Coordinates of C-alpha atoms in Angstrom, one line a residue:
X8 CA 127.7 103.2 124.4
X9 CA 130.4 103.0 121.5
X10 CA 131.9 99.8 123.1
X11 CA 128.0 98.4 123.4
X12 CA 127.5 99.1 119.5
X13 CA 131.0 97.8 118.5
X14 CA 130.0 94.2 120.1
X15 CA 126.6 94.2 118.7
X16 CA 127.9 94.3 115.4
X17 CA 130.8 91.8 116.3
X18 CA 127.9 89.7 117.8
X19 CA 126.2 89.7 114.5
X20 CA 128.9 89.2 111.9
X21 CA 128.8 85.3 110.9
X22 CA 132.0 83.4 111.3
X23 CA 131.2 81.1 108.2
X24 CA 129.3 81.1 104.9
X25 CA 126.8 79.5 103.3
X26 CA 127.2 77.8 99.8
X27 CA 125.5 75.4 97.5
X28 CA 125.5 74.7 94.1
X29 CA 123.8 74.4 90.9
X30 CA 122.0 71.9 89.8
X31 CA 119.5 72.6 87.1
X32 CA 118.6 75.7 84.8
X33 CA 115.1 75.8 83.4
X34 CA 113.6 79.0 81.6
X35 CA 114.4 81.7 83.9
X36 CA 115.0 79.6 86.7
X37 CA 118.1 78.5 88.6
X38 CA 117.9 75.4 90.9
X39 CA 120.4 74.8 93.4
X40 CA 121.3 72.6 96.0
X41 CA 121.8 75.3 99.1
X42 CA 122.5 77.1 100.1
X43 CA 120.0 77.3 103.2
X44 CA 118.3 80.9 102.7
X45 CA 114.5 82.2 102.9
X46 CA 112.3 83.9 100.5
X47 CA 113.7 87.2 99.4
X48 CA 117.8 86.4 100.1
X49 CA 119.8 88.0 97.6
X50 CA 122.5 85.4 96.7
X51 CA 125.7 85.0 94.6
X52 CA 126.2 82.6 91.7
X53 CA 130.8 82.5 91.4
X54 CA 130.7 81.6 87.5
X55 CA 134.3 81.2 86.2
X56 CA 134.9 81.4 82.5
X57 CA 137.4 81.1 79.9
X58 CA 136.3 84.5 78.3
X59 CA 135.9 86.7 81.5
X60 CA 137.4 84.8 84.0
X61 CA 135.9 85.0 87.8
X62 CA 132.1 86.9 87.9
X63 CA 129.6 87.0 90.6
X64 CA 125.9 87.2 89.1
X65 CA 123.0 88.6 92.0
X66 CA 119.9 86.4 92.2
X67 CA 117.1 86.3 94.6
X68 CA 115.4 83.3 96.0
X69 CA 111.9 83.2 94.5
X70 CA 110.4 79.5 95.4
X71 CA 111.8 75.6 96.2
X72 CA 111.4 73.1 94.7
X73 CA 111.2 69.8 96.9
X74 CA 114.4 70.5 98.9
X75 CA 116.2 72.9 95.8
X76 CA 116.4 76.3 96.0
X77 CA 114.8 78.2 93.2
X78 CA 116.8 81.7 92.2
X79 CA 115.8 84.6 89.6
X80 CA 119.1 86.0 88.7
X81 CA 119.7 90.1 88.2
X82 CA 121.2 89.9 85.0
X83 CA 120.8 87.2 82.3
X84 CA 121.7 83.3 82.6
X85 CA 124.6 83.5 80.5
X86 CA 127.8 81.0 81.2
X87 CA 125.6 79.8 84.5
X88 CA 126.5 75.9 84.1
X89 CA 126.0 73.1 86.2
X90 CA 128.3 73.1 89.2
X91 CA 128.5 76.9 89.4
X92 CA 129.1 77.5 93.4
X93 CA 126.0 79.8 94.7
X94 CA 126.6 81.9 97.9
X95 CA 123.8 83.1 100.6
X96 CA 123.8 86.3 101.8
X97 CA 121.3 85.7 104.3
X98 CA 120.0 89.1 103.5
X99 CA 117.3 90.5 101.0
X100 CA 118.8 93.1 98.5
X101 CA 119.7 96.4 100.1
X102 CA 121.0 99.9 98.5
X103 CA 122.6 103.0 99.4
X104 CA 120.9 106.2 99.7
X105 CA 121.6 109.5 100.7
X106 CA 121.2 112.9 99.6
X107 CA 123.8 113.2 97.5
X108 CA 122.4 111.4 95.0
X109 CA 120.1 114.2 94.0
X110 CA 120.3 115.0 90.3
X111 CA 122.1 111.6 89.5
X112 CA 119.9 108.5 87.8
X113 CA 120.2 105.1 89.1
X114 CA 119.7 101.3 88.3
X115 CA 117.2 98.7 90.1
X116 CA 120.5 98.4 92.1
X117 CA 120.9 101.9 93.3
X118 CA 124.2 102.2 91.3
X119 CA 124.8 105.2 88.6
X120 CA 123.9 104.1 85.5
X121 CA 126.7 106.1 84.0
X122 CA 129.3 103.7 85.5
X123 CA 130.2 106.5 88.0
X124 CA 130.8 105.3 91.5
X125 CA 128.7 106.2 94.5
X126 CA 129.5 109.3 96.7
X127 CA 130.6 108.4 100.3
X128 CA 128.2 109.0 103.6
X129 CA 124.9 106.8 102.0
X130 CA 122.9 105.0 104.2
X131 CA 122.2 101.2 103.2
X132 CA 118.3 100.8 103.9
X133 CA 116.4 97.9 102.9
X134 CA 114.3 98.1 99.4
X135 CA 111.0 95.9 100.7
X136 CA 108.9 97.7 103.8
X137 CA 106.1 97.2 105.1
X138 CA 103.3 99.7 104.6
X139 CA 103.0 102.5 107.5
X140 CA 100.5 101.4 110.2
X141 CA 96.9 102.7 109.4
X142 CA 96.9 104.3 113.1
X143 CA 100.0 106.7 112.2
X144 CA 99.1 108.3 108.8
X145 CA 97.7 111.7 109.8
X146 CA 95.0 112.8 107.9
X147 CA 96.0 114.3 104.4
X148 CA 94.6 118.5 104.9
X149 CA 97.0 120.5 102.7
X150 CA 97.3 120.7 99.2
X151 CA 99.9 120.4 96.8
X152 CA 101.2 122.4 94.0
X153 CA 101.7 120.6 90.8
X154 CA 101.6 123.4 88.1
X155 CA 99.1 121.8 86.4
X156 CA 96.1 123.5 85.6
X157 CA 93.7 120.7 84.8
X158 CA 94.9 119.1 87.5
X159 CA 95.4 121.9 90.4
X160 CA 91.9 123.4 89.3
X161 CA 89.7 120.3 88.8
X162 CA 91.6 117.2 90.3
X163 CA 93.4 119.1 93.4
X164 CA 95.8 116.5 95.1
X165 CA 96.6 116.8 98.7
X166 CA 100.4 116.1 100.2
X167 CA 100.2 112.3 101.0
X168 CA 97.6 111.5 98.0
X169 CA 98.7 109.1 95.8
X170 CA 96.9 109.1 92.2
X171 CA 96.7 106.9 89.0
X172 CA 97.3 108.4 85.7
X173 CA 95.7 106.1 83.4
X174 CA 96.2 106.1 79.6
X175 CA 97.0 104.3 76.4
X176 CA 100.4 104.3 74.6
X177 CA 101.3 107.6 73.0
X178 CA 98.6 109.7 74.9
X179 CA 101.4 111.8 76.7
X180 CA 102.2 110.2 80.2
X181 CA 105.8 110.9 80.3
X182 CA 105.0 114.5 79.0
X183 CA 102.6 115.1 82.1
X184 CA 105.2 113.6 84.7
X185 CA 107.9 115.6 83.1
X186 CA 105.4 118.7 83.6
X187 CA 104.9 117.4 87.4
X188 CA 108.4 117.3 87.9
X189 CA 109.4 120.9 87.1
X190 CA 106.4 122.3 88.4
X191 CA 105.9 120.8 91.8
X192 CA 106.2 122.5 94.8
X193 CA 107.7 119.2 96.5
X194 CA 110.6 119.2 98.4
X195 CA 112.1 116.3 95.9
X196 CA 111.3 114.2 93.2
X197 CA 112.0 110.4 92.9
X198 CA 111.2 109.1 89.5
X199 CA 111.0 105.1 88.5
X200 CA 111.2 104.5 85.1
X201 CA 110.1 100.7 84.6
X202 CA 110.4 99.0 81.2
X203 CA 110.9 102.0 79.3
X204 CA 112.2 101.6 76.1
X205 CA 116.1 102.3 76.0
X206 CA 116.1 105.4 73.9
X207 CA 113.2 106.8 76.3
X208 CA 115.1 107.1 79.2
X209 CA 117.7 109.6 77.9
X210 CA 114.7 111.2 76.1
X211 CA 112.8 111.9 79.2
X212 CA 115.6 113.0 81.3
X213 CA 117.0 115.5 78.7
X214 CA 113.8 116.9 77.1
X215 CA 110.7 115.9 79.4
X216 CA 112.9 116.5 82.9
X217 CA 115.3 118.9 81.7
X218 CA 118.6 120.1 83.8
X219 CA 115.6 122.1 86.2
X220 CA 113.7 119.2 86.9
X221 CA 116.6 116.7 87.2
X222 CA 118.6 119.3 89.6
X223 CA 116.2 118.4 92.3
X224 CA 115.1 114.2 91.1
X225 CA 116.6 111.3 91.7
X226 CA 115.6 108.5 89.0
X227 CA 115.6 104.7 89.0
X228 CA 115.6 103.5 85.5
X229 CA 114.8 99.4 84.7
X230 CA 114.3 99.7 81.0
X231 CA 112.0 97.0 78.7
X232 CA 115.0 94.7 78.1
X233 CA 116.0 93.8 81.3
X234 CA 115.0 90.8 83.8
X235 CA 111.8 90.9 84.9
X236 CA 113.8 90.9 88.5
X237 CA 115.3 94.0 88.2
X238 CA 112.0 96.0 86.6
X239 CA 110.4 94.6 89.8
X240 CA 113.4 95.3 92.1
X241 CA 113.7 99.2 90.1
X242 CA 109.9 99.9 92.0
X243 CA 110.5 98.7 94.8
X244 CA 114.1 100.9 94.8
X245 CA 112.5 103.9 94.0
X246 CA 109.7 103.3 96.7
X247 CA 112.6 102.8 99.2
X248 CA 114.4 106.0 98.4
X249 CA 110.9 107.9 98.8
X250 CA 110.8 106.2 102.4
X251 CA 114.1 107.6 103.2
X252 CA 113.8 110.9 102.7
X253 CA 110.1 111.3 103.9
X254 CA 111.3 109.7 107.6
X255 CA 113.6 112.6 107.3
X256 CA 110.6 114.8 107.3
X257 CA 110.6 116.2 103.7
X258 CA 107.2 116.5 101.9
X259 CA 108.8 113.9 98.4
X260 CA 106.9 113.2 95.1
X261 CA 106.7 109.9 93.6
X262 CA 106.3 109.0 90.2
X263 CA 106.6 105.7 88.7
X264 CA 106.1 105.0 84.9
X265 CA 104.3 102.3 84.6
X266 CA 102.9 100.4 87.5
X267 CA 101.1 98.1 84.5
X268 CA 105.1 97.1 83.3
X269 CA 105.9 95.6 87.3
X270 CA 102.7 93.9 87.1
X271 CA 103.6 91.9 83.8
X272 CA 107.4 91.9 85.2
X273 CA 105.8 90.1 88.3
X274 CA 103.7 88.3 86.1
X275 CA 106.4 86.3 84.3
X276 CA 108.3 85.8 87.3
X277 CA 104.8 84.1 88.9
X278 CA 104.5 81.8 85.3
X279 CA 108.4 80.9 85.7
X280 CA 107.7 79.4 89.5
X281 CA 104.6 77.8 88.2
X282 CA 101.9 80.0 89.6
X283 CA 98.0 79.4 87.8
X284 CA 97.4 81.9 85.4
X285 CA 94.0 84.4 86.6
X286 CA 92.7 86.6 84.9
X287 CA 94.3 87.7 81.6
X288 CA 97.4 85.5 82.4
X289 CA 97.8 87.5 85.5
X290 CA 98.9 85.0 88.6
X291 CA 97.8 85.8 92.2
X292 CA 101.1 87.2 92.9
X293 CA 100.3 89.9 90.9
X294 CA 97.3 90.9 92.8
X295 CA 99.0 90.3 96.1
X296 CA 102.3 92.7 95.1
X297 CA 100.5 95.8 93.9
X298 CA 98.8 96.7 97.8
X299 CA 102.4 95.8 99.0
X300 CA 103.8 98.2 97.0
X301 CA 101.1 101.1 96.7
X302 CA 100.4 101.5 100.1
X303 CA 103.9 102.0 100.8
X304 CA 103.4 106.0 99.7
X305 CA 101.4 108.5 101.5
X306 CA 102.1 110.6 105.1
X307 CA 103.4 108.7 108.2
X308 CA 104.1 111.2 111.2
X309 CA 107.6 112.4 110.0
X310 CA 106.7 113.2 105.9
X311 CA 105.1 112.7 103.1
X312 CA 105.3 110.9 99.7
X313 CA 102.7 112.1 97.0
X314 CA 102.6 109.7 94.6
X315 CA 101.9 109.4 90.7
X316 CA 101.2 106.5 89.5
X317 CA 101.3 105.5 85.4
X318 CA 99.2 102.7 84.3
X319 CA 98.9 101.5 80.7
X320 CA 95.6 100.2 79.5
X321 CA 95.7 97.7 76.9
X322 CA 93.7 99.1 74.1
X323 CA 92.6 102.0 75.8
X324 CA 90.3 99.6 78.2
X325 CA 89.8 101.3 81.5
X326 CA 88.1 97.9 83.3
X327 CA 91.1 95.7 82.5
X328 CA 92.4 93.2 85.3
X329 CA 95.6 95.9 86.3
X330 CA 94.1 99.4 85.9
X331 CA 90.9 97.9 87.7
X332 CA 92.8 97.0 91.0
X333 CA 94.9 100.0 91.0
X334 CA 92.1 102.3 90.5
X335 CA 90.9 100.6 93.9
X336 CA 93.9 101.2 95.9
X337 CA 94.3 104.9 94.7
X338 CA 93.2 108.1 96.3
X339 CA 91.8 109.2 92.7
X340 CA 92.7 108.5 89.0
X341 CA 93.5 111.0 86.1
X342 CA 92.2 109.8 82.3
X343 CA 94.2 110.5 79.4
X344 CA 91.9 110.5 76.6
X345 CA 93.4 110.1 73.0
X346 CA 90.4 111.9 71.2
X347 CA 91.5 114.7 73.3
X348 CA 94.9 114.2 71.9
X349 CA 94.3 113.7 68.6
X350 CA 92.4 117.2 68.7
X351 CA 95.4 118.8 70.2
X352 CA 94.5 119.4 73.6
X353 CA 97.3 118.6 76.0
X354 CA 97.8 118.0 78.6
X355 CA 94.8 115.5 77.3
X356 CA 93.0 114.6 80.8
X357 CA 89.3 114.3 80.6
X358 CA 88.4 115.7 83.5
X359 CA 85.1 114.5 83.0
X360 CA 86.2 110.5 83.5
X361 CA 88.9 111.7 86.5
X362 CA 88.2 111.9 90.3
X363 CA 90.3 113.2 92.9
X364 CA 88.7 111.7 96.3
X365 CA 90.2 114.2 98.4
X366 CA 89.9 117.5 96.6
X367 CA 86.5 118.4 98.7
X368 CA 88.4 117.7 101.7
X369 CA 90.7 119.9 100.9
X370 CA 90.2 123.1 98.9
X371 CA 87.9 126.4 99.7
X372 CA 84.0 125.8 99.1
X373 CA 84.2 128.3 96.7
X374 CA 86.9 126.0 94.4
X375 CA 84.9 123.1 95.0
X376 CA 81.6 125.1 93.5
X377 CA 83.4 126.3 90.5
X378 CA 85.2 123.5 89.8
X379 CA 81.6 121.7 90.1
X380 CA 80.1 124.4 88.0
X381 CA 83.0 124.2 85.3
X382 CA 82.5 120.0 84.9
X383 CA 78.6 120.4 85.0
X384 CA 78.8 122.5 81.5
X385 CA 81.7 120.8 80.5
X386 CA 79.8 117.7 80.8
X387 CA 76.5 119.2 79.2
X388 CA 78.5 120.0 76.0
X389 CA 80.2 116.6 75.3
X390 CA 76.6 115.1 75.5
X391 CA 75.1 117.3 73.3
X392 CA 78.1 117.5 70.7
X393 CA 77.4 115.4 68.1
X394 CA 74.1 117.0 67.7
X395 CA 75.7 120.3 67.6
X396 CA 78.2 119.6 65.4
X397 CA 75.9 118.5 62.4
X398 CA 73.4 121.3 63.1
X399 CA 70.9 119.0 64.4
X400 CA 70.5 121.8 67.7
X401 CA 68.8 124.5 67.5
X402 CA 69.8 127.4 70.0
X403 CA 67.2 128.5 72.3
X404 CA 65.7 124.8 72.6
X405 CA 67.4 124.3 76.0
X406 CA 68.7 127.2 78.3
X407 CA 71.7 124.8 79.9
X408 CA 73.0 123.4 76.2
X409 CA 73.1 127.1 75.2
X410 CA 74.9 128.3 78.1
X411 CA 77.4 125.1 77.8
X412 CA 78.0 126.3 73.9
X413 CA 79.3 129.5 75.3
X414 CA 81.7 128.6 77.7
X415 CA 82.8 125.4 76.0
X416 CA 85.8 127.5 74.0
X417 CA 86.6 129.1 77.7
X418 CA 86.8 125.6 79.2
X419 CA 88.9 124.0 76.7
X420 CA 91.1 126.8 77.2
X421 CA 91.7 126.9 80.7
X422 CA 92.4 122.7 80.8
X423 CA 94.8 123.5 77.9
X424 CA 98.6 124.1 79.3
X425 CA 101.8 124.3 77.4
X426 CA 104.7 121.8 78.1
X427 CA 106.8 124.5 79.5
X428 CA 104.3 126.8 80.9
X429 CA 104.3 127.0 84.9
X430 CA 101.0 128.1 86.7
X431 CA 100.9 128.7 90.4
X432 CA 97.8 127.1 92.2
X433 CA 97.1 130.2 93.7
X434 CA 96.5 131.6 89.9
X435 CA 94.7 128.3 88.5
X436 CA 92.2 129.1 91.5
X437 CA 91.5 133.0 91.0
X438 CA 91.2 131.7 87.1
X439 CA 88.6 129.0 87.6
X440 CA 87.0 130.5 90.0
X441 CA 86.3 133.5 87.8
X442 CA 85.8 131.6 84.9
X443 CA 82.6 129.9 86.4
X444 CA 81.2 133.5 87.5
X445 CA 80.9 134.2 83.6
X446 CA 84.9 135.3 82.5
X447 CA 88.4 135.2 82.4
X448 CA 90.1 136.6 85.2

């Protein structure tokens, strides 16, 4: 058997390489002449200079161009010249996993950002997959703890279900995933942090995440000033590392912030190779990445990967050309509003705009009811507000707008949550549930 595997591998070691050489820089672009590679092959550009003598820059083939080869480096095009020798890999980029690197926080690359070197015993695995067949994803039954009462009570997410948290800037998405995080009754976190800003990342770890949330997290951070490569490649990492550990049969929580910051990462990438702007100045690419890359989460017959998705809506727009076609892929989507935030009510979802399309699949009749029951009055204030606020309702004119007025307070204070408070599912339950038979618990 060993002797079998030992001249596999011999077998498919190759006994020369492949180079070419560059020819043209344009943009964001590197021509070359060869090497002969496909779509997708990570390969190295040598670059000798005066100031930093020999250096090998990653890039990934992204198009041709007659018979050239068009790369995307990792890093920036600095001291690239004409002439530069580029070597195939005849391989697509690859990284290391394992579980040792729980609690440590990694680049697009899978290396520690903190210029540590990786522990020994990771597995390489590839960081593009295809999607689990259709045929064996078992149905999603049981739900999931996130420690989030707005969520657990009103927007209950199953183990597999993969949801869309869609907000403006500043409405508190990082606040809620940090919440998610430390709260979840997950057997692991994996948290991508795409085109963040630089001072964020720290930021979230140490005061969103904290030392409890990070113990049991692995991140992959790609912040704002990087390639657009390496934001893309940082999803696609993350995703991978999910993979892993759900084959291994662990139930793993996704969370990626923000899905809307690949798409413009894939968009420049798409303008660069000389796609036709679509809609907004989105190219087709875009539109043909985002199924590739969300349907990648959910069960498969070994694990799970419940997935949080983060998508920013330009100027609070809900129907724009991103958070539209995520919204379609989802299993539900969660609303941040921002006149709930500017009122002080956080975690500020609006449970009224948010859907879960598995929570009647999956909780008690009874939930479903009061949950039903909760959003029904909910619902019946907010469209009567304005006239009660100026006085223009009289009570006693309608039984239902009366009955809303009084539970109204009770509402708001059962979606309100503190950052660090933690709130069993079992409790949010036995609260709503008695909140919609006329009290608190």
């Amino acid at each position: 058997m060993l002797a079998a595997q030992l001249m596999n591998h011999i077998q498919g070691i190759e006994t020369f390489k492949k180079f070419g050489k560059v020819t043209r820089v344009v943009g964001l672009m590197i021509e070359s002449q060869g090497p002969e590679s496909s779509i997708g092959d990570v390969c190295k550009i040598h670059v000798n200079s005066p100031k930093n003598g020999h250096q090998i820059i990653l890039a990934e083939v992204v198009g041709f161009n007659d018979e050239n080869v068009v790369l995307m480096p990792f890093t920036s095009l600095r001291e690239i010249s004409i002439g530069c020798l580029v070597e195939g890999t005849g391989s697509p980029l690859e990284v290391k996993v394992g579980p040792e690197l729980i609690g440590k926080v990694l680049d697009s690359m899978g290396n520690p950002i903190d210029g540590s070197t990786l522990p020994k015993g990771l597995v390489t695995v590839p960081t593009e997959n295809d999607p689990p067949n259709p045929f064996t994803r078992p149905p999603i039954n049981d739900q999931i703890e996130v420690g989030v009462k707005a969520i657990d009570g009103m927007l209950t997410v199953g183990t597999g279900q993969r949801v869309g948290i869609f907000a403006g800037s500043g409405v508190g998405k990082s606040t809620l995933l940090g919440m998610i995080a430390r709260n979840t009754r997950a057997d692991l976190n994996v948290i991508a942090l795409i085109g963040e800003r630089g001072r964020e990342v720290r930021e979230f770890i140490e005061r969103d995440l904290g030392p409890e949330g990070l113990s049991r997290s692995i991140v992959v951070a790609a912040t704002g000033d990087q390639p657009a490569l390496m934001r893309i490649k940082g999803a696609f990492t993350a995703t991978a590392i999910a993979e892993y550990f759900r084959d291994r049969g662990l139930n793993v929580m996704l969370m990626m912030d923000s899905v809307t910051r690949v798409a413009m990462a894939q968009r420049e990438i798409g303008l660069a190779t000389g796609e036709p702007p679509a809609q907004k100045g989105y190219t087709p690419s875009v539109f043909a990445i985002l199924p590739k890359l969300l349907e990648r989460t959910g069960t498969n017959l070994k694990g799970s990967i419940t997935a949080f998705y983060t998508v920013l809506v330009d100027g609070d727009d809900m129907n724009e050309p991103i958070a539209d076609t995520v919204r379609g892929i989802l299993d539900g989507h969660i609303v941040l509003d921002r006149t709930l935030a500017n009122k002080g009510q956080y975690p500020a979802i609006n449970v009224l705009k948010s859907v879960s399309r598995l929570m009647n699949h999956i909780s008690s009749n009874e939930h479903v009811r009061a949950a039903e029951r909760l959003r029904e009055l909910y619902y019946t204030y907010s469209k009567s507000e304005d006239l009660i606020n100026i006085g223009a309702y009289k009570r006693g004119t309608s039984k239902e707008i009366d009955e809303s007025i009084q539970y109204e307070p009770l509402i708001t204070s059962f979606l309100k949550q503190g950052f660090r408070d933690k709130v069993t599912l079992e409790d949010t339950v036995n609260e709503l549930i008695a909140l919609s038979n006329g009290g608190r618990k």
